[in-house]
Amino acid sequence: MPCKPEILKIKQAAKSRLFLVEELALRFSNGEQRTYERLASRGNGAVMMVAIDSEDNVLLVREYAGGIGDYTLTLPKGAVDPGETIYEAAERELKEEVGFGARQLDFLKEMTTAPNYMGHKLQTIIARELYPCRLEGDEPEPLEVVKWPLSDLDNLVLNPEFTEGRAIAGLYMARHFLTQQQ
């Protein structure tokens, strides 16, 4: 494995309410120096849940996605609040977004998005043994909950409304996890 570059300097390049852009001055082991820009990670990370009900349906949400300027079908997800474990955050977000809690939460994988440019990490969790329970969330409008048969995963992935790569990966990991459990 190559030697990590030496960080010579980290400088704030820009900041908004949600994002912090940093410049990283780096020196690589061969002496090359470069400046990288990245969206720095802030907060305590995030969780994404693959919630499976008793009929083997995946619970999805349809919500407005500002990044693409349209509604999208995806998995429930949200930030980990200060002092929360990823499991506590997953339980809270499930209750806020789909109106269910989970008696069984299993960690699947930590994922990144565009790691060359962003430090954000997402903890993927499979949620089972669901029970009705709703908490008020921070969404600007109620989210539509859509049930999709896990057995029809391939058609969900082809659905033009379902485009988020992390959600697609999470579903395939969950299906593999459940297959290994049998």
XYZ file of N, CA and C in Angstrom:
546
model
N 0.850 -1.179 0.000
C 0.000 0.000 0.000
C 0.896 1.243 0.000
N 0.548 2.232 -0.808
C 1.368 3.448 -0.858
C 1.325 4.226 0.455
N 2.341 5.026 0.633
C 2.437 5.889 1.813
C 1.521 7.096 1.604
N 0.734 7.440 2.623
C -0.156 8.598 2.506
C 0.674 9.861 2.333
N 0.133 10.825 1.551
C 0.860 12.091 1.398
C 0.874 12.878 2.706
N 1.900 13.696 2.849
C 2.015 14.578 4.007
C 1.105 15.783 3.798
N 0.304 16.100 4.806
C -0.559 17.280 4.728
C 0.276 18.479 5.169
N 0.523 19.387 4.248
C 1.322 20.567 4.546
C 0.479 21.681 5.154
N -0.776 21.794 4.674
C -1.639 22.866 5.155
C -3.080 22.540 4.792
N -4.001 22.874 5.694
C -5.437 22.795 5.417
C -5.993 24.198 5.604
N -6.695 24.687 4.567
C -7.218 26.059 4.594
C -8.689 26.042 4.177
N -9.501 26.800 4.890
C -10.904 26.930 4.514
C -11.005 27.769 3.243
N -11.654 27.220 2.216
C -11.809 27.936 0.951
C -13.177 28.591 0.839
N -14.206 27.949 1.401
C -15.570 28.483 1.353
C -16.408 27.778 2.407
N -17.489 28.458 2.804
C -18.354 27.877 3.824
C -19.774 28.362 3.589
N -20.727 27.426 3.733
C -22.143 27.771 3.697
C -22.794 27.165 4.926
N -24.093 27.271 4.998
C -24.817 26.695 6.131
C -24.602 25.190 6.204
N -24.488 24.521 5.055
C -24.361 23.065 5.010
C -22.966 22.559 4.684
N -22.186 23.340 3.968
C -20.940 22.810 3.430
C -19.730 23.644 3.836
N -18.612 22.929 3.996
C -17.323 23.551 4.252
C -16.367 23.032 3.180
N -15.823 23.919 2.389
C -14.862 23.544 1.348
C -13.464 23.851 1.882
N -12.608 22.833 1.832
C -11.237 22.986 2.307
C -10.255 22.790 1.153
N -9.133 23.512 1.244
C -7.991 23.275 0.356
C -6.948 22.509 1.158
N -6.446 21.441 0.576
C -5.414 20.625 1.220
C -4.129 20.751 0.410
N -3.093 21.272 1.007
C -1.776 21.287 0.370
C -1.082 19.986 0.778
N -0.714 19.164 -0.215
C -0.171 17.835 0.040
C 1.209 17.657 -0.596
N 2.046 16.843 0.058
C 3.317 16.425 -0.525
C 3.294 14.891 -0.556
N 3.443 14.344 -1.774
C 3.429 12.896 -1.945
C 4.825 12.328 -1.703
N 4.902 11.015 -1.516
C 6.167 10.359 -1.147
C 7.241 10.549 -2.218
N 6.838 10.835 -3.467
C 7.824 11.067 -4.530
C 8.239 12.535 -4.627
N 7.767 13.366 -3.680
C 8.143 14.782 -3.657
C 7.162 15.701 -4.362
N 6.243 15.160 -5.177
C 5.236 15.989 -5.865
C 4.359 16.692 -4.840
N 4.041 17.968 -5.114
C 3.131 18.718 -4.250
C 1.913 19.124 -5.061
N 0.759 18.987 -4.457
C -0.504 19.343 -5.114
C -1.441 19.951 -4.084
N -2.398 20.728 -4.596
C -3.474 21.256 -3.758
C -4.773 20.598 -4.203
N -5.454 19.971 -3.250
C -6.750 19.339 -3.486
C -7.822 20.196 -2.828
N -9.031 20.124 -3.344
C -10.190 20.714 -2.684
C -11.140 19.589 -2.310
N -11.797 19.769 -1.161
C -12.771 18.754 -0.735
C -13.889 19.418 0.045
N -15.055 18.763 0.007
C -16.131 19.089 0.929
C -15.789 18.343 2.212
N -15.488 19.068 3.248
C -15.075 18.449 4.505
C -16.276 17.818 5.198
N -16.013 16.759 5.930
C -17.090 16.153 6.704
C -17.359 17.025 7.921
N -18.624 17.171 8.230
C -19.044 17.963 9.384
C -20.078 17.158 10.145
N -20.252 17.461 11.366
C -21.266 16.767 12.147
C -20.790 15.388 12.569
N -21.755 14.499 12.748
C -21.476 13.171 13.297
C -21.731 12.058 12.297
N -21.835 12.380 11.036
C -22.083 11.376 10.026
C -23.565 11.168 9.788
N -23.877 10.115 9.051
C -25.257 9.854 8.663
C -25.505 8.356 8.591
N -26.788 8.008 8.604
C -27.211 6.617 8.501
C -28.228 6.484 7.367
N -28.238 5.305 6.755
C -29.242 4.957 5.749
C -29.752 3.568 6.102
N -31.075 3.429 6.089
C -31.663 2.173 6.520
C -32.358 1.444 5.374
N -32.106 0.144 5.301
C -32.869 -0.745 4.441
C -33.867 -1.407 5.378
N -35.089 -0.869 5.417
C -36.122 -1.357 6.324
C -36.963 -2.405 5.599
N -37.022 -3.606 6.172
C -37.747 -4.733 5.571
C -38.922 -5.073 6.489
N -40.141 -5.032 5.936
C -41.311 -5.358 6.765
C -41.553 -6.866 6.813
N -42.592 -7.276 7.523
C -42.872 -8.706 7.728
C -43.280 -9.429 6.443
N -43.625 -8.673 5.399
C -43.996 -9.271 4.111
C -42.844 -9.193 3.107
N -41.645 -8.944 3.582
C -40.436 -8.820 2.753
C -40.514 -7.691 1.736
N -41.136 -6.590 2.146
C -41.126 -5.364 1.351
C -40.065 -4.432 1.910
N -39.421 -3.700 1.029
C -38.506 -2.631 1.425
C -39.339 -1.366 1.551
N -39.139 -0.616 2.637
C -39.843 0.648 2.808
C -38.983 1.772 2.234
N -39.514 2.409 1.212
C -38.836 3.514 0.537
C -39.561 4.817 0.862
N -38.908 5.932 0.608
C -39.554 7.231 0.730
C -39.420 7.982 -0.586
N -40.473 8.726 -0.902
C -40.418 9.641 -2.040
C -40.293 11.030 -1.438
N -39.172 11.700 -1.757
C -38.931 13.024 -1.190
C -38.277 13.928 -2.223
N -38.407 15.226 -1.974
C -37.786 16.198 -2.869
C -36.290 16.225 -2.607
N -35.503 16.137 -3.670
C -34.041 16.170 -3.592
C -33.547 17.452 -4.253
N -33.088 18.390 -3.437
C -32.639 19.682 -3.950
C -31.488 19.577 -4.935
N -30.613 18.580 -4.746
C -29.455 18.421 -5.630
C -29.837 18.143 -7.073
N -30.931 17.408 -7.274
C -31.370 17.110 -8.649
C -32.616 17.899 -9.033
N -33.180 18.639 -8.073
C -34.329 19.489 -8.368
C -35.587 18.718 -8.723
N -35.789 17.553 -8.113
C -36.945 16.731 -8.427
C -37.217 15.766 -7.269
N -38.368 15.129 -7.327
C -38.682 14.091 -6.350
C -37.961 12.812 -6.729
N -37.555 12.078 -5.723
C -36.830 10.838 -5.945
C -37.323 9.775 -4.973
N -37.210 8.549 -5.390
C -37.542 7.402 -4.556
C -36.234 6.874 -3.997
N -36.148 6.722 -2.676
C -34.886 6.326 -2.068
C -35.133 5.624 -0.733
N -34.072 5.278 -0.067
C -34.149 4.686 1.266
C -34.179 5.795 2.315
N -34.802 5.547 3.459
C -34.770 6.546 4.521
C -33.343 6.731 5.039
N -33.027 7.974 5.358
C -31.677 8.274 5.842
C -31.693 9.582 6.595
N -30.633 9.850 7.329
C -30.541 11.115 8.030
C -29.267 11.222 8.844
N -29.094 12.378 9.447
C -27.892 12.677 10.217
C -27.905 11.977 11.565
N -26.714 11.682 12.051
C -26.534 11.182 13.408
C -26.401 12.420 14.294
N -27.306 12.548 15.250
C -27.275 13.701 16.152
C -26.164 13.539 17.192
N -25.684 14.651 17.759
C -24.657 14.565 18.800
C -25.105 13.646 19.935
N -24.212 12.755 20.347
C -24.486 11.844 21.450
C -25.204 10.566 21.048
N -25.664 10.464 19.802
C -26.364 9.263 19.340
C -25.378 8.242 18.781
N -25.709 6.969 18.961
C -25.011 5.920 18.223
C -25.663 5.835 16.845
N -25.029 5.108 15.934
C -25.642 4.954 14.607
C -26.957 4.181 14.715
N -27.072 3.290 15.670
C -28.299 2.510 15.841
C -29.426 3.383 16.402
N -29.113 4.264 17.326
C -30.117 5.196 17.847
C -30.580 6.149 16.752
N -29.643 6.615 15.935
C -30.004 7.503 14.829
C -30.872 6.764 13.804
N -30.531 5.515 13.502
C -31.311 4.725 12.555
C -32.736 4.542 13.064
N -32.873 4.206 14.334
C -34.198 4.009 14.934
C -35.011 5.302 14.871
N -34.402 6.421 15.237
C -35.097 7.713 15.216
C -35.512 8.090 13.802
N -34.589 7.981 12.855
C -34.892 8.356 11.466
C -35.984 7.473 10.875
N -35.984 6.183 11.195
C -37.059 5.300 10.712
C -38.411 5.791 11.218
N -38.473 6.123 12.488
C -39.730 6.590 13.077
C -40.170 7.913 12.463
N -39.219 8.786 12.171
C -39.551 10.080 11.582
C -39.969 9.957 10.119
N -39.266 9.134 9.356
C -39.477 9.117 7.912
C -40.488 8.085 7.418
N -40.552 6.903 8.063
C -41.483 5.880 7.567
C -42.519 5.453 8.602
N -42.427 5.970 9.830
C -43.426 5.655 10.841
C -43.298 4.278 11.452
N -42.076 3.741 11.471
C -41.823 2.433 12.072
C -40.531 2.472 12.874
N -40.521 1.705 13.960
C -39.298 1.411 14.674
C -38.853 0.017 14.269
N -37.675 -0.400 14.723
C -37.151 -1.728 14.382
C -36.592 -2.396 15.633
N -36.964 -3.648 15.824
C -36.415 -4.412 16.946
C -35.058 -5.034 16.603
N -34.763 -5.142 15.310
C -33.505 -5.748 14.868
C -32.802 -4.784 13.906
N -31.632 -4.312 14.287
C -30.808 -3.435 13.455
C -29.443 -4.087 13.286
N -29.017 -4.261 12.036
C -27.710 -4.855 11.764
C -26.919 -3.941 10.835
N -25.667 -3.720 11.201
C -24.765 -2.908 10.389
C -24.387 -3.677 9.128
N -24.445 -2.992 7.978
C -24.042 -3.602 6.710
C -22.673 -3.097 6.252
N -22.523 -1.772 6.128
C -21.269 -1.237 5.586
C -21.234 0.284 5.711
N -20.043 0.816 5.876
C -19.841 2.258 5.764
C -19.564 2.571 4.297
N -20.249 3.584 3.768
C -20.061 3.954 2.361
C -19.690 5.434 2.244
N -19.006 5.744 1.172
C -18.667 7.124 0.847
C -19.266 7.454 -0.520
N -19.353 8.729 -0.796
C -19.791 9.211 -2.100
C -18.706 10.143 -2.611
N -18.200 9.886 -3.794
C -17.158 10.729 -4.385
C -16.034 11.025 -3.386
N -15.337 9.975 -2.884
C -14.326 10.188 -1.846
C -13.142 11.043 -2.293
N -12.963 11.251 -3.593
C -11.894 12.148 -4.045
C -12.207 13.605 -3.726
N -13.512 13.886 -3.492
C -13.927 15.273 -3.286
C -14.713 15.513 -2.005
N -15.186 14.440 -1.351
C -16.022 14.630 -0.166
C -15.584 13.695 0.953
N -15.642 14.194 2.189
C -15.293 13.384 3.341
C -16.489 12.728 4.001
N -17.670 12.857 3.408
C -18.888 12.337 4.027
C -18.919 10.815 4.028
N -19.355 10.251 5.165
C -19.487 8.801 5.303
C -20.910 8.480 5.741
N -21.427 7.377 5.227
C -22.794 6.951 5.493
C -22.771 5.523 6.014
N -23.392 5.303 7.168
C -23.463 3.970 7.764
C -24.746 3.309 7.269
N -24.628 2.157 6.646
C -25.789 1.465 6.088
C -26.213 0.360 7.052
N -27.502 0.354 7.369
C -28.051 -0.554 8.379
C -29.300 -1.221 7.828
N -29.436 -2.521 8.063
C -30.671 -3.220 7.717
C -31.548 -3.240 8.961
N -32.820 -2.885 8.784
C -33.774 -2.809 9.891
C -34.882 -3.828 9.660
N -35.103 -4.671 10.674
C -36.135 -5.714 10.560
C -36.961 -5.753 11.833
N -37.951 -6.618 11.823
C -38.893 -6.728 12.943
C -39.474 -5.351 13.254
N -40.107 -4.770 12.233
C -40.645 -3.417 12.332
C -41.934 -3.394 13.140
N -42.160 -2.269 13.814
C -43.404 -2.039 14.555
C -43.808 -0.584 14.349
N -45.125 -0.307 14.292
C -45.572 1.071 14.042
C -45.171 2.010 15.176
N -44.587 3.131 14.811
C -44.213 4.170 15.779
C -43.770 5.392 14.975
N -44.402 6.523 15.211
C -44.074 7.727 14.440
C -43.543 8.817 15.360
N -42.469 9.449 14.913
C -41.940 10.649 15.552
C -42.010 11.787 14.543
N -42.150 12.988 15.030
C -42.134 14.158 14.154
C -40.704 14.369 13.658
N -40.565 14.559 12.354
C -39.248 14.770 11.764
C -39.036 16.216 11.381
N -37.955 16.457 10.652
C -37.617 17.813 10.235
C -37.869 18.057 8.750
N -38.576 17.131 8.094
C -38.851 17.298 6.669
C -39.843 18.441 6.460
N -39.709 19.179 5.362
C -40.610 20.312 5.117
C -42.020 19.882 4.708
N -42.183 18.634 4.287
C -43.500 18.114 3.915
C -43.519 16.622 4.234
N -44.705 16.049 4.414
C -44.755 14.614 4.702
C -44.121 13.803 3.568
N -43.375 12.775 3.948
C -42.760 11.898 2.951
C -43.739 10.787 2.603
N -43.808 10.457 1.320
C -44.632 9.339 0.895
C -43.841 8.057 1.112
N -44.429 7.104 1.819
C -43.795 5.804 2.041
C -44.275 4.850 0.953
N -43.331 4.209 0.291
C -43.629 3.278 -0.800
C -43.059 1.918 -0.418
N -43.912 0.895 -0.457
C -43.451 -0.471 -0.196
C -43.105 -1.125 -1.525
N -41.935 -1.789 -1.551
C -41.487 -2.457 -2.770
C -41.028 -3.866 -2.403
N -41.525 -4.890 -3.080
C -41.100 -6.261 -2.741
C -39.595 -6.441 -2.944
N -38.932 -6.944 -1.924
C -37.497 -7.196 -2.035
C -37.218 -8.173 -3.168
N -38.151 -9.076 -3.436
C -37.989 -10.056 -4.523
C -37.987 -9.390 -5.899
N -38.440 -8.134 -5.982
C -38.493 -7.400 -7.252
C -37.434 -6.294 -7.278
N -36.320 -6.533 -6.597
C -35.244 -5.556 -6.479
C -34.717 -5.101 -7.841
N -34.564 -6.029 -8.772
C -34.003 -5.662 -10.073
C -34.875 -4.628 -10.796
N -36.199 -4.750 -10.688
C -37.070 -3.752 -11.321
C -37.031 -2.423 -10.598
N -36.844 -2.435 -9.281
C -36.695 -1.185 -8.541
C -35.447 -0.445 -9.021
N -34.362 -1.164 -9.168
C -33.108 -0.541 -9.610
C -33.253 0.063 -11.014
N -34.097 -0.522 -11.836
C -34.336 0.006 -13.187
C -35.360 1.139 -13.213
N -36.072 1.353 -12.124
C -37.089 2.393 -12.058
C -36.422 3.764 -12.210
N -36.883 4.599 -13.151
C -36.234 5.903 -13.369
C -36.326 6.854 -12.178
N -37.218 6.590 -11.246
C -37.337 7.427 -10.054
C -36.322 7.052 -8.978
N -35.725 5.881 -9.103
C -34.809 5.355 -8.086
C -33.394 5.425 -8.638
N -32.669 6.496 -8.304
C -31.381 6.754 -8.964
C -30.181 6.841 -8.031
N -30.408 6.899 -6.732
C -29.283 7.143 -5.820
C -28.391 5.911 -5.694
N -27.131 6.056 -6.063
C -26.186 4.941 -6.046
C -26.018 4.297 -4.686
N -25.993 5.105 -3.621
C -25.838 4.533 -2.274
C -27.040 3.664 -1.913
N -28.226 4.076 -2.302
C -29.426 3.294 -2.013
C -29.420 1.984 -2.802
N -28.994 2.046 -4.047
C -28.902 0.836 -4.870
C -27.912 -0.141 -4.233
N -26.751 0.350 -3.852
C -25.747 -0.509 -3.213
C -26.291 -1.083 -1.905
N -26.963 -0.259 -1.116
C -27.513 -0.708 0.151
C -28.511 -1.845 -0.017
N -29.345 -1.757 -1.042
C -30.329 -2.812 -1.282
C -29.662 -4.133 -1.661
N -28.662 -4.077 -2.512
C -27.974 -5.317 -2.895
C -27.211 -5.920 -1.709
N -26.631 -5.064 -0.865
C -25.962 -5.578 0.337
C -26.964 -6.221 1.282
N -28.129 -5.606 1.419
C -29.158 -6.157 2.305
C -29.646 -7.506 1.780
N -29.864 -7.589 0.483
C -30.317 -8.862 -0.080
C -29.273 -9.952 0.153
N -27.998 -9.617 -0.026
C -26.927 -10.576 0.226
C -26.896 -10.980 1.697
N -27.017 -10.004 2.588
C -27.019 -10.260 4.027
C -28.140 -11.219 4.398
N -29.344 -10.974 3.874
C -30.489 -11.825 4.186
C -30.319 -13.230 3.622
N -29.714 -13.338 2.451
C -29.452 -14.657 1.857
C -28.495 -15.454 2.736
N -27.482 -14.773 3.301
C -26.511 -15.443 4.168
C -27.135 -15.867 5.491
N -28.200 -15.189 5.909
C -28.885 -15.507 7.166
C -29.742 -16.773 7.069
N -30.107 -17.162 5.847
C -31.012 -18.311 5.660
C -30.303 -19.633 5.791
